[in-house]
PDB file of C-alpha atoms in Angstrom:
ATOM      1  CA  UNK A   2       5.909  51.651 -66.658  1.00 63.00           C
ATOM      2  CA  UNK A   3       7.880  54.296 -68.525  1.00 79.00           C
ATOM      3  CA  UNK A   4       7.137  57.730 -67.061  1.00 85.00           C
ATOM      4  CA  UNK A   5       9.006  59.461 -69.858  1.00 88.00           C
ATOM      5  CA  UNK A   6       6.803  57.841 -72.470  1.00 87.00           C
ATOM      6  CA  UNK A   7       3.713  59.043 -70.621  1.00 88.00           C
ATOM      7  CA  UNK A   8       4.776  62.579 -69.694  1.00 92.00           C
ATOM      8  CA  UNK A   9       7.157  63.822 -72.389  1.00 88.00           C
ATOM      9  CA  UNK A  10       4.470  63.817 -75.078  1.00 90.00           C
ATOM     10  CA  UNK A  11       2.065  66.060 -73.186  1.00 95.00           C
ATOM     11  CA  UNK A  12       0.860  69.012 -75.251  1.00 96.00           C
ATOM     12  CA  UNK A  13      -1.493  71.088 -73.068  1.00 98.00           C
ATOM     13  CA  UNK A  14      -0.202  71.532 -69.518  1.00 99.00           C
ATOM     14  CA  UNK A  15      -1.680  73.306 -66.490  1.00 99.00           C
ATOM     15  CA  UNK A  16       0.861  74.200 -63.791  1.00 99.00           C
ATOM     16  CA  UNK A  17      -0.221  75.438 -60.376  1.00 97.00           C
ATOM     17  CA  UNK A  18       2.280  77.266 -58.188  1.00 95.00           C
ATOM     18  CA  UNK A  19       1.489  77.682 -54.513  1.00 88.00           C
ATOM     19  CA  UNK A  20       2.175  80.720 -52.374  1.00 88.00           C
ATOM     20  CA  UNK A  21       5.112  79.017 -50.641  1.00 88.00           C
ATOM     21  CA  UNK A  22       6.709  78.316 -54.017  1.00 92.00           C
ATOM     22  CA  UNK A  23       6.901  81.908 -55.252  1.00 92.00           C
ATOM     23  CA  UNK A  24       6.994  84.031 -52.085  1.00 89.00           C
ATOM     24  CA  UNK A  25       9.168  84.374 -49.001  1.00 86.00           C
ATOM     25  CA  UNK A  26       7.346  82.915 -46.024  1.00 79.00           C
ATOM     26  CA  UNK A  27       8.617  85.557 -43.589  1.00 78.00           C
ATOM     27  CA  UNK A  28       7.541  88.625 -45.568  1.00 78.00           C
ATOM     28  CA  UNK A  29       5.053  87.519 -48.221  1.00 77.00           C
ATOM     29  CA  UNK A  30       7.238  89.239 -50.826  1.00 85.00           C
ATOM     30  CA  UNK A  31       7.744  87.636 -54.221  1.00 91.00           C
ATOM     31  CA  UNK A  32      10.841  85.456 -54.532  1.00 93.00           C
ATOM     32  CA  UNK A  33      11.988  87.075 -57.768  1.00 94.00           C
ATOM     33  CA  UNK A  34      14.870  84.690 -58.292  1.00 96.00           C
ATOM     34  CA  UNK A  35      12.620  81.641 -58.170  1.00 96.00           C
ATOM     35  CA  UNK A  36       9.825  83.289 -60.158  1.00 97.00           C
ATOM     36  CA  UNK A  37      12.276  84.251 -62.898  1.00 97.00           C
ATOM     37  CA  UNK A  38      13.497  80.645 -63.100  1.00 98.00           C
ATOM     38  CA  UNK A  39       9.886  79.472 -63.229  1.00 98.00           C
ATOM     39  CA  UNK A  40       9.120  81.794 -66.134  1.00 98.00           C
ATOM     40  CA  UNK A  41      12.235  80.645 -68.001  1.00 98.00           C
ATOM     41  CA  UNK A  42      11.130  77.015 -67.621  1.00 98.00           C
ATOM     42  CA  UNK A  43       7.704  77.904 -69.015  1.00 98.00           C
ATOM     43  CA  UNK A  44       9.300  79.681 -71.967  1.00 98.00           C
ATOM     44  CA  UNK A  45      11.322  76.556 -72.716  1.00 98.00           C
ATOM     45  CA  UNK A  46       8.135  74.491 -72.648  1.00 98.00           C
ATOM     46  CA  UNK A  47       6.549  76.959 -75.066  1.00 97.00           C
ATOM     47  CA  UNK A  48       9.632  76.687 -77.306  1.00 97.00           C
ATOM     48  CA  UNK A  49       9.061  72.913 -77.410  1.00 96.00           C
ATOM     49  CA  UNK A  50       5.571  73.495 -78.754  1.00 96.00           C
ATOM     50  CA  UNK A  51       3.742  72.949 -75.460  1.00 97.00           C
ATOM     51  CA  UNK A  52       0.663  74.952 -74.495  1.00 98.00           C
ATOM     52  CA  UNK A  53       1.019  76.236 -70.932  1.00 98.00           C
ATOM     53  CA  UNK A  54      -1.562  77.573 -68.494  1.00 99.00           C
ATOM     54  CA  UNK A  55      -0.439  78.876 -65.089  1.00 99.00           C
ATOM     55  CA  UNK A  56      -2.620  78.860 -61.978  1.00 97.00           C
ATOM     56  CA  UNK A  57      -0.839  81.159 -59.557  1.00 94.00           C
ATOM     57  CA  UNK A  58      -1.341  81.742 -55.859  1.00 88.00           C
ATOM     58  CA  UNK A  59       0.236  84.642 -54.001  1.00 87.00           C
ATOM     59  CA  UNK A  60      -2.129  87.575 -54.558  1.00 88.00           C
ATOM     60  CA  UNK A  61      -3.297  87.862 -50.942  1.00 86.00           C
ATOM     61  CA  UNK A  62       0.265  87.699 -49.600  1.00 85.00           C
ATOM     62  CA  UNK A  63       1.557  90.276 -52.071  1.00 88.00           C
ATOM     63  CA  UNK A  64      -1.351  92.577 -51.273  1.00 90.00           C
ATOM     64  CA  UNK A  65      -0.827  92.212 -47.540  1.00 88.00           C
ATOM     65  CA  UNK A  66       2.780  93.260 -47.926  1.00 87.00           C
ATOM     66  CA  UNK A  67       1.906  96.203 -50.183  1.00 89.00           C
ATOM     67  CA  UNK A  68      -0.661  97.435 -47.672  1.00 90.00           C
ATOM     68  CA  UNK A  69       1.851  97.184 -44.838  1.00 88.00           C
ATOM     69  CA  UNK A  70      -0.179  94.751 -42.742  1.00 87.00           C
ATOM     70  CA  UNK A  71       1.909  93.112 -40.027  1.00 82.00           C
ATOM     71  CA  UNK A  72      -0.575  90.275 -39.560  1.00 82.00           C
ATOM     72  CA  UNK A  73      -2.466  87.826 -41.695  1.00 81.00           C
ATOM     73  CA  UNK A  74      -5.795  89.320 -42.791  1.00 83.00           C
ATOM     74  CA  UNK A  75      -8.447  87.725 -40.621  1.00 82.00           C
ATOM     75  CA  UNK A  76     -11.645  89.354 -41.852  1.00 84.00           C
ATOM     76  CA  UNK A  77     -13.330  88.745 -45.180  1.00 81.00           C
ATOM     77  CA  UNK A  78     -13.005  92.415 -46.129  1.00 85.00           C
ATOM     78  CA  UNK A  79      -9.270  92.469 -45.342  1.00 88.00           C
ATOM     79  CA  UNK A  80      -8.617  89.317 -47.353  1.00 85.00           C
ATOM     80  CA  UNK A  81     -10.486  90.610 -50.358  1.00 85.00           C
ATOM     81  CA  UNK A  82      -8.770  93.996 -50.135  1.00 90.00           C
ATOM     82  CA  UNK A  83      -5.376  92.271 -50.051  1.00 89.00           C
ATOM     83  CA  UNK A  84      -6.361  90.135 -53.030  1.00 88.00           C
ATOM     84  CA  UNK A  85      -7.527  93.166 -55.013  1.00 90.00           C
ATOM     85  CA  UNK A  86      -4.257  95.028 -54.402  1.00 93.00           C
ATOM     86  CA  UNK A  87      -2.021  91.986 -54.747  1.00 92.00           C
ATOM     87  CA  UNK A  88      -3.434  90.490 -57.944  1.00 92.00           C
ATOM     88  CA  UNK A  89      -2.527  93.529 -60.032  1.00 93.00           C
ATOM     89  CA  UNK A  90       0.985  93.657 -58.606  1.00 94.00           C
ATOM     90  CA  UNK A  91       1.479  89.933 -59.118  1.00 95.00           C
ATOM     91  CA  UNK A  92       0.409  90.179 -62.758  1.00 96.00           C
ATOM     92  CA  UNK A  93       2.699  93.164 -63.286  1.00 96.00           C
ATOM     93  CA  UNK A  94       5.673  91.065 -62.156  1.00 96.00           C
ATOM     94  CA  UNK A  95       4.659  88.148 -64.353  1.00 98.00           C
ATOM     95  CA  UNK A  96       4.239  90.419 -67.367  1.00 97.00           C
ATOM     96  CA  UNK A  97       7.633  92.027 -66.849  1.00 98.00           C
ATOM     97  CA  UNK A  98       9.384  88.648 -66.629  1.00 98.00           C
ATOM     98  CA  UNK A  99       7.575  87.158 -69.621  1.00 98.00           C
ATOM     99  CA  UNK A 100       8.174  90.316 -71.665  1.00 98.00           C
ATOM    100  CA  UNK A 101      11.914  89.677 -71.448  1.00 97.00           C
ATOM    101  CA  UNK A 102      11.258  86.733 -73.772  1.00 97.00           C
ATOM    102  CA  UNK A 103       8.642  88.560 -75.886  1.00 97.00           C
ATOM    103  CA  UNK A 104       5.967  86.253 -74.512  1.00 98.00           C
ATOM    104  CA  UNK A 105       2.451  87.631 -74.108  1.00 98.00           C
ATOM    105  CA  UNK A 106       0.421  86.751 -71.025  1.00 98.00           C
ATOM    106  CA  UNK A 107      -3.239  87.200 -70.131  1.00 98.00           C
ATOM    107  CA  UNK A 108      -4.845  87.506 -66.727  1.00 96.00           C
ATOM    108  CA  UNK A 109      -7.851  85.200 -66.355  1.00 96.00           C
ATOM    109  CA  UNK A 110      -9.865  85.561 -63.153  1.00 92.00           C
ATOM    110  CA  UNK A 111     -12.471  82.860 -62.634  1.00 91.00           C
ATOM    111  CA  UNK A 112     -15.350  82.359 -60.245  1.00 86.00           C
ATOM    112  CA  UNK A 113     -17.088  79.120 -59.393  1.00 85.00           C
ATOM    113  CA  UNK A 114     -19.819  80.078 -61.846  1.00 83.00           C
ATOM    114  CA  UNK A 115     -17.213  80.040 -64.628  1.00 86.00           C
ATOM    115  CA  UNK A 116     -17.108  76.247 -64.521  1.00 86.00           C
ATOM    116  CA  UNK A 117     -20.545  75.326 -63.144  1.00 85.00           C
ATOM    117  CA  UNK A 118     -22.806  77.512 -65.313  1.00 86.00           C
ATOM    118  CA  UNK A 119     -23.071  75.985 -68.780  1.00 91.00           C
ATOM    119  CA  UNK A 120     -22.996  79.273 -70.688  1.00 93.00           C
ATOM    120  CA  UNK A 121     -20.155  80.714 -68.583  1.00 90.00           C
ATOM    121  CA  UNK A 122     -18.228  77.469 -68.951  1.00 93.00           C
ATOM    122  CA  UNK A 123     -18.581  77.571 -72.727  1.00 95.00           C
ATOM    123  CA  UNK A 124     -17.374  81.178 -72.850  1.00 95.00           C
ATOM    124  CA  UNK A 125     -14.423  80.433 -70.564  1.00 95.00           C
ATOM    125  CA  UNK A 126     -13.381  77.459 -72.700  1.00 96.00           C
ATOM    126  CA  UNK A 127     -13.570  79.545 -75.875  1.00 97.00           C
ATOM    127  CA  UNK A 128     -11.456  82.266 -74.256  1.00 97.00           C
ATOM    128  CA  UNK A 129      -8.762  79.792 -73.218  1.00 98.00           C
ATOM    129  CA  UNK A 130      -8.737  78.208 -76.667  1.00 98.00           C
ATOM    130  CA  UNK A 131      -8.419  81.605 -78.343  1.00 98.00           C
ATOM    131  CA  UNK A 132      -5.547  82.653 -76.074  1.00 98.00           C
ATOM    132  CA  UNK A 133      -3.650  79.400 -76.593  1.00 98.00           C
ATOM    133  CA  UNK A 134      -4.203  79.535 -80.353  1.00 97.00           C
ATOM    134  CA  UNK A 135      -2.649  83.009 -80.298  1.00 97.00           C
ATOM    135  CA  UNK A 136       0.345  81.637 -78.330  1.00 97.00           C
ATOM    136  CA  UNK A 137      -0.543  83.561 -75.162  1.00 98.00           C
ATOM    137  CA  UNK A 138       0.188  82.156 -71.682  1.00 98.00           C
ATOM    138  CA  UNK A 139      -2.960  82.495 -69.509  1.00 99.00           C
ATOM    139  CA  UNK A 140      -2.275  83.215 -65.839  1.00 98.00           C
ATOM    140  CA  UNK A 141      -5.257  82.153 -63.776  1.00 96.00           C
ATOM    141  CA  UNK A 142      -6.517  82.840 -60.286  1.00 92.00           C
ATOM    142  CA  UNK A 143      -9.906  82.828 -58.647  1.00 87.00           C
ATOM    143  CA  UNK A 144     -11.445  86.275 -58.471  1.00 81.00           C
ATOM    144  CA  UNK A 145     -10.627  86.623 -54.773  1.00 61.00           C
ATOM    145  CA  UNK A 146     -11.808  90.215 -54.587  1.00 58.00           C
ATOM    146  CA  UNK A 147     -15.431  89.154 -55.085  1.00 61.00           C
ATOM    147  CA  UNK A 148     -15.422  85.419 -54.383  1.00 57.00           C
ATOM    148  CA  UNK A 149     -16.749  84.434 -50.980  1.00 55.00           C
ATOM    149  CA  UNK A 150     -16.437  80.727 -51.731  1.00 53.00           C
ATOM    150  CA  UNK A 151     -12.643  80.621 -51.789  1.00 46.00           C
ATOM    151  CA  UNK A 152     -11.649  82.912 -48.971  1.00 47.00           C
ATOM    152  CA  UNK A 153     -14.354  81.979 -46.497  1.00 44.00           C
ATOM    153  CA  UNK A 154     -15.524  78.483 -47.329  1.00 40.00           C
ATOM    154  CA  UNK A 155     -12.951  76.909 -49.649  1.00 39.00           C
ATOM    155  CA  UNK A 156     -15.702  75.295 -51.730  1.00 44.00           C
ATOM    156  CA  UNK A 157     -13.979  76.068 -55.011  1.00 58.00           C
ATOM    157  CA  UNK A 158     -11.011  78.086 -54.431  1.00 58.00           C
ATOM    158  CA  UNK A 159      -8.092  76.405 -52.900  1.00 83.00           C
ATOM    159  CA  UNK A 160      -5.965  76.706 -55.990  1.00 90.00           C
ATOM    160  CA  UNK A 161      -5.409  72.952 -56.222  1.00 93.00           C
ATOM    161  CA  UNK A 162      -9.123  72.540 -56.907  1.00 92.00           C
ATOM    162  CA  UNK A 163      -9.147  75.571 -59.191  1.00 94.00           C
ATOM    163  CA  UNK A 164      -6.253  74.138 -61.205  1.00 96.00           C
ATOM    164  CA  UNK A 165      -8.023  70.787 -61.552  1.00 97.00           C
ATOM    165  CA  UNK A 166     -11.167  72.521 -62.773  1.00 96.00           C
ATOM    166  CA  UNK A 167      -9.124  74.510 -65.284  1.00 97.00           C
ATOM    167  CA  UNK A 168      -7.451  71.298 -66.478  1.00 98.00           C
ATOM    168  CA  UNK A 169     -10.868  69.734 -66.956  1.00 97.00           C
ATOM    169  CA  UNK A 170     -12.247  72.845 -68.670  1.00 97.00           C
ATOM    170  CA  UNK A 171      -9.451  73.110 -71.254  1.00 97.00           C
ATOM    171  CA  UNK A 172      -9.049  69.319 -71.656  1.00 97.00           C
ATOM    172  CA  UNK A 173      -5.416  69.457 -70.547  1.00 98.00           C
ATOM    173  CA  UNK A 174      -3.127  66.444 -70.919  1.00 96.00           C
ATOM    174  CA  UNK A 175      -1.235  67.087 -67.688  1.00 98.00           C
ATOM    175  CA  UNK A 176      -1.726  68.944 -64.410  1.00 99.00           C
ATOM    176  CA  UNK A 177       1.281  69.730 -62.219  1.00 98.00           C
ATOM    177  CA  UNK A 178       0.703  70.918 -58.642  1.00 97.00           C
ATOM    178  CA  UNK A 179       3.768  72.573 -57.135  1.00 95.00           C
ATOM    179  CA  UNK A 180       3.502  72.976 -53.386  1.00 89.00           C
ATOM    180  CA  UNK A 181       5.582  72.602 -50.219  1.00 88.00           C
ATOM    181  CA  UNK A 182       5.375  68.801 -50.132  1.00 88.00           C
ATOM    182  CA  UNK A 183       7.267  66.118 -52.056  1.00 91.00           C
ATOM    183  CA  UNK A 184       4.154  64.177 -52.981  1.00 93.00           C
ATOM    184  CA  UNK A 185       1.877  61.672 -51.281  1.00 91.00           C
ATOM    185  CA  UNK A 186       2.829  59.331 -48.452  1.00 89.00           C
ATOM    186  CA  UNK A 187       1.005  56.458 -46.785  1.00 84.00           C
ATOM    187  CA  UNK A 188       1.028  58.529 -43.587  1.00 80.00           C
ATOM    188  CA  UNK A 189       2.149  61.945 -42.425  1.00 81.00           C
ATOM    189  CA  UNK A 190       5.980  61.740 -42.669  1.00 81.00           C
ATOM    190  CA  UNK A 191       6.344  64.530 -40.115  1.00 80.00           C
ATOM    191  CA  UNK A 192       4.793  62.408 -37.380  1.00 81.00           C
ATOM    192  CA  UNK A 193       5.314  58.873 -38.673  1.00 78.00           C
ATOM    193  CA  UNK A 194       8.893  57.834 -39.529  1.00 81.00           C
ATOM    194  CA  UNK A 195       7.561  54.701 -41.234  1.00 78.00           C
ATOM    195  CA  UNK A 196       5.532  56.650 -43.793  1.00 83.00           C
ATOM    196  CA  UNK A 197       6.188  55.352 -47.290  1.00 84.00           C
ATOM    197  CA  UNK A 198       6.320  57.574 -50.336  1.00 90.00           C
ATOM    198  CA  UNK A 199       3.879  56.757 -53.144  1.00 90.00           C
ATOM    199  CA  UNK A 200       5.434  57.289 -56.578  1.00 91.00           C
ATOM    200  CA  UNK A 201       2.438  56.296 -58.696  1.00 91.00           C
ATOM    201  CA  UNK A 202      -1.314  56.129 -58.111  1.00 91.00           C
ATOM    202  CA  UNK A 203      -3.237  53.945 -60.551  1.00 89.00           C
ATOM    203  CA  UNK A 204      -6.609  54.317 -58.841  1.00 86.00           C
ATOM    204  CA  UNK A 205      -7.953  56.735 -56.242  1.00 88.00           C
ATOM    205  CA  UNK A 206      -9.879  54.498 -53.868  1.00 83.00           C
ATOM    206  CA  UNK A 207     -11.352  54.926 -50.405  1.00 84.00           C
ATOM    207  CA  UNK A 208      -8.175  53.811 -48.630  1.00 82.00           C
ATOM    208  CA  UNK A 209      -6.080  56.334 -50.514  1.00 85.00           C
ATOM    209  CA  UNK A 210      -8.532  59.109 -49.646  1.00 86.00           C
ATOM    210  CA  UNK A 211      -8.305  58.100 -45.992  1.00 81.00           C
ATOM    211  CA  UNK A 212      -4.519  58.372 -46.164  1.00 80.00           C
ATOM    212  CA  UNK A 213      -4.946  61.866 -47.563  1.00 82.00           C
ATOM    213  CA  UNK A 214      -6.962  62.974 -44.556  1.00 77.00           C
ATOM    214  CA  UNK A 215     -10.502  61.796 -45.108  1.00 50.00           C
ATOM    215  CA  UNK A 216     -12.977  61.833 -42.249  1.00 39.00           C
ATOM    216  CA  UNK A 217     -12.202  58.231 -41.325  1.00 36.00           C
ATOM    217  CA  UNK A 218      -8.452  58.598 -41.563  1.00 33.00           C
ATOM    218  CA  UNK A 219      -6.144  57.354 -38.847  1.00 35.00           C
ATOM    219  CA  UNK A 220      -3.297  59.513 -40.074  1.00 33.00           C
ATOM    220  CA  UNK A 221      -4.400  62.455 -42.199  1.00 32.00           C
ATOM    221  CA  UNK A 222      -1.824  64.666 -43.870  1.00 35.00           C
ATOM    222  CA  UNK A 223      -3.660  67.977 -43.894  1.00 38.00           C
ATOM    223  CA  UNK A 224      -3.626  69.717 -47.265  1.00 81.00           C
ATOM    224  CA  UNK A 225      -3.118  66.441 -49.108  1.00 87.00           C
ATOM    225  CA  UNK A 226      -6.880  65.850 -49.066  1.00 89.00           C
ATOM    226  CA  UNK A 227      -7.516  68.789 -51.398  1.00 91.00           C
ATOM    227  CA  UNK A 228      -4.785  67.546 -53.726  1.00 93.00           C
ATOM    228  CA  UNK A 229      -6.307  64.083 -53.935  1.00 93.00           C
ATOM    229  CA  UNK A 230      -9.699  65.651 -54.632  1.00 93.00           C
ATOM    230  CA  UNK A 231      -8.039  67.687 -57.377  1.00 95.00           C
ATOM    231  CA  UNK A 232      -6.549  64.479 -58.758  1.00 96.00           C
ATOM    232  CA  UNK A 233     -10.017  62.917 -58.896  1.00 94.00           C
ATOM    233  CA  UNK A 234     -11.284  65.814 -61.010  1.00 96.00           C
ATOM    234  CA  UNK A 235      -8.260  65.872 -63.312  1.00 96.00           C
ATOM    235  CA  UNK A 236      -7.898  62.121 -63.842  1.00 95.00           C
ATOM    236  CA  UNK A 237     -11.620  61.677 -64.529  1.00 94.00           C
ATOM    237  CA  UNK A 238     -11.257  64.343 -67.220  1.00 95.00           C
ATOM    238  CA  UNK A 239      -8.387  62.469 -68.883  1.00 94.00           C
ATOM    239  CA  UNK A 240      -5.387  64.348 -67.488  1.00 96.00           C
ATOM    240  CA  UNK A 241      -2.484  62.769 -65.637  1.00 96.00           C
ATOM    241  CA  UNK A 242      -1.467  64.747 -62.537  1.00 98.00           C
ATOM    242  CA  UNK A 243       1.783  65.138 -60.611  1.00 98.00           C
ATOM    243  CA  UNK A 244       2.230  66.550 -57.104  1.00 97.00           C
ATOM    244  CA  UNK A 245       5.778  67.802 -56.529  1.00 96.00           C
ATOM    245  CA  UNK A 246       7.743  70.105 -54.252  1.00 95.00           C
ATOM    246  CA  UNK A 247       8.030  73.598 -55.718  1.00 94.00           C
ATOM    247  CA  UNK A 248      11.043  74.273 -53.522  1.00 93.00           C
ATOM    248  CA  UNK A 249      13.013  72.903 -56.449  1.00 95.00           C
ATOM    249  CA  UNK A 250      11.447  74.784 -59.332  1.00 96.00           C
ATOM    250  CA  UNK A 251      13.407  72.634 -61.779  1.00 97.00           C
ATOM    251  CA  UNK A 252      11.198  69.725 -60.721  1.00 97.00           C
ATOM    252  CA  UNK A 253       9.060  70.739 -63.703  1.00 98.00           C
ATOM    253  CA  UNK A 254      11.882  69.776 -66.066  1.00 97.00           C
ATOM    254  CA  UNK A 255      12.418  66.522 -64.185  1.00 96.00           C
ATOM    255  CA  UNK A 256       8.725  65.678 -64.453  1.00 97.00           C
ATOM    256  CA  UNK A 257       8.608  66.349 -68.176  1.00 96.00           C
ATOM    257  CA  UNK A 258      11.719  64.233 -68.763  1.00 94.00           C
ATOM    258  CA  UNK A 259      10.148  61.265 -66.982  1.00 92.00           C
ATOM    259  CA  UNK A 260      12.193  61.235 -63.781  1.00 93.00           C
ATOM    260  CA  UNK A 261      10.560  59.795 -60.664  1.00 90.00           C
ATOM    261  CA  UNK A 262       9.776  63.141 -59.097  1.00 94.00           C
ATOM    262  CA  UNK A 263       6.676  63.616 -56.992  1.00 95.00           C
ATOM    263  CA  UNK A 264       3.563  61.464 -57.064  1.00 95.00           C
ATOM    264  CA  UNK A 265       2.041  60.669 -60.451  1.00 95.00           C
ATOM    265  CA  UNK A 266      -1.721  60.119 -60.546  1.00 96.00           C
ATOM    266  CA  UNK A 267      -2.582  58.282 -63.740  1.00 93.00           C
ATOM    267  CA  UNK A 268      -5.650  59.317 -65.697  1.00 91.00           C
ATOM    268  CA  UNK A 269      -8.405  56.725 -65.848  1.00 80.00           C
ATOM    269  CA  UNK A 270      -7.372  55.914 -69.405  1.00 79.00           C
ATOM    270  CA  UNK A 271      -3.721  55.342 -68.512  1.00 71.00           C
ATOM    271  CA  UNK A 272      -4.697  53.538 -65.318  1.00 65.00           C
ATOM    272  CA  UNK A 273      -6.751  50.993 -67.255  1.00 67.00           C
ATOM    273  CA  UNK A 274      -4.012  50.576 -69.872  1.00 66.00           C
ATOM    274  CA  UNK A 275      -1.378  49.841 -67.211  1.00 67.00           C
ATOM    275  CA  UNK A 276      -3.587  48.026 -64.699  1.00 66.00           C
ATOM    276  CA  UNK A 277      -2.336  44.524 -65.551  1.00 65.00           C
ATOM    277  CA  UNK A 278       1.304  45.590 -65.859  1.00 66.00           C
ATOM    278  CA  UNK A 279       1.301  47.286 -62.462  1.00 67.00           C
ATOM    279  CA  UNK A 280      -0.906  44.773 -60.621  1.00 63.00           C
ATOM    280  CA  UNK A 281       1.975  42.857 -58.924  1.00 56.00           C
ATOM    281  CA  UNK A 282       3.605  46.092 -57.711  1.00 64.00           C
ATOM    282  CA  UNK A 283       0.311  47.399 -56.353  1.00 62.00           C
ATOM    283  CA  UNK A 284      -0.544  44.172 -54.551  1.00 66.00           C
ATOM    284  CA  UNK A 285       2.880  43.896 -52.917  1.00 64.00           C
ATOM    285  CA  UNK A 286       2.950  47.539 -51.848  1.00 65.00           C
ATOM    286  CA  UNK A 287      -0.569  47.397 -50.384  1.00 65.00           C
ATOM    287  CA  UNK A 288       0.278  44.260 -48.405  1.00 66.00           C
ATOM    288  CA  UNK A 289       3.346  45.932 -46.946  1.00 64.00           C
ATOM    289  CA  UNK A 290       1.414  49.081 -46.052  1.00 67.00           C
ATOM    290  CA  UNK A 291      -1.295  46.988 -44.392  1.00 67.00           C
ATOM    291  CA  UNK A 292       1.259  45.001 -42.377  1.00 63.00           C
ATOM    292  CA  UNK A 293       3.126  48.145 -41.414  1.00 61.00           C
ATOM    293  CA  UNK A 294       0.004  49.882 -40.182  1.00 59.00           C
ATOM    294  CA  UNK A 295      -1.049  46.818 -38.199  1.00 56.00           C
ATOM    295  CA  UNK A 296       2.367  46.285 -36.619  1.00 49.00           C
ATOM    296  CA  UNK A 297       3.200  50.004 -36.279  1.00 49.00           C
ATOM    297  CA  UNK A 298       6.777  49.301 -37.235  1.00 48.00           C
ATOM    298  CA  UNK A 299       8.937  49.271 -40.334  1.00 49.00           C
ATOM    299  CA  UNK A 300       8.439  46.285 -42.632  1.00 45.00           C
ATOM    300  CA  UNK A 301      11.486  45.124 -44.530  1.00 46.00           C
ATOM    301  CA  UNK A 302      11.263  44.019 -48.129  1.00 43.00           C
ATOM    302  CA  UNK A 303      11.355  45.282 -51.667  1.00 42.00           C
ATOM    303  CA  UNK A 304       8.839  48.030 -52.381  1.00 41.00           C
ATOM    304  CA  UNK A 305       8.277  47.222 -56.039  1.00 41.00           C
ATOM    305  CA  UNK A 306       8.004  50.831 -57.135  1.00 51.00           C
ATOM    306  CA  UNK A 307       5.678  52.239 -54.458  1.00 74.00           C
ATOM    307  CA  UNK A 308       2.620  52.005 -56.709  1.00 72.00           C
ATOM    308  CA  UNK A 309      -0.878  52.346 -55.259  1.00 60.00           C
TER     309      UNK A 309
END
C-alpha cells in the first residue's frame, strides 16, 4: 500500500489540534512558536490548492489564564466563563498569524444541533462551502459558552468527535487528529512494554474498539476510545483519518507526503479496495497480537507492516 498515493491527492482536509499541541501545559498560555509554525504549514497547504478547515481546542485554557485562575475550572459556570473569554482571545491570535500571509479566517462555533437538526445541518454545510469557495480558512470549535453537552457530558464535544462530525458534514477527504499520542497501539504503551504500534487500520472491529478502551477491554488506553469513535464517523463518511502526535507540528507535512507517521484509518472505500492486498499483513499481525496477549511476553517475528 502506497500511503503517498492515498494521502497526497487529498483536496478538502480537516485538521484538529488539541490543547496540548498549541498551549504550554504548565500555564495554559498559547505556544506562539508552535502555533505560528502550524499556521505556516496551513498556508502552504492552501498554496497547493488544498481546502483547510481547523478544529481548535484551547479556549478554556486560554480563558482560565486570562482570568487569573490558579486552578482548573471545576464548575459548569467557571468552564463556560473561561470558554467565553478564551475563544475570543484564541481567535484574535489566529487572525493575527494568518493576516501575516493575507489569509482570511472565519470563526465557526457549532452546537450538537448544528449536525443533528436537518435544517441546521444544511445551513452549516452551506456556510462551510461558501467560506471555502471564497478561500477562507474556517476555524471551528464547539460553542462552549452555551453547550452543556461538551463540558459536562462529553456527548458531542470532545474535539475529536467534533472534528469527525465536521469532516462528515463538509464531505472532507482527510481528517488529521493532532494530539499528545503517536497513534494507536495494541495496548497502553505506558504500562505494557510489549504494546505494538498500529500503522494502518483497514477495518474498525470489536477487537480494535476493545484495544482503544471499550467496556470489555483488558488494556484500555484512555482517550484513544474517543479517537476510534471519531474514526468510525469519518471513515463511514468517506474520509481517511490519521492520528498523530502534535508535539512535532511538522507531522502534518510528513502525513501529506505519505510517510509512515501516526495511525492511518482507511475509509470504507479504501479499505475495500485494499482488503485483498493487505490481507496477509493483517492476518499475520493479528496472530502475533493474539499470541502476545495470551503469553504476556514479546513475540519475535516480522510484523508485516503493523496493519489491523
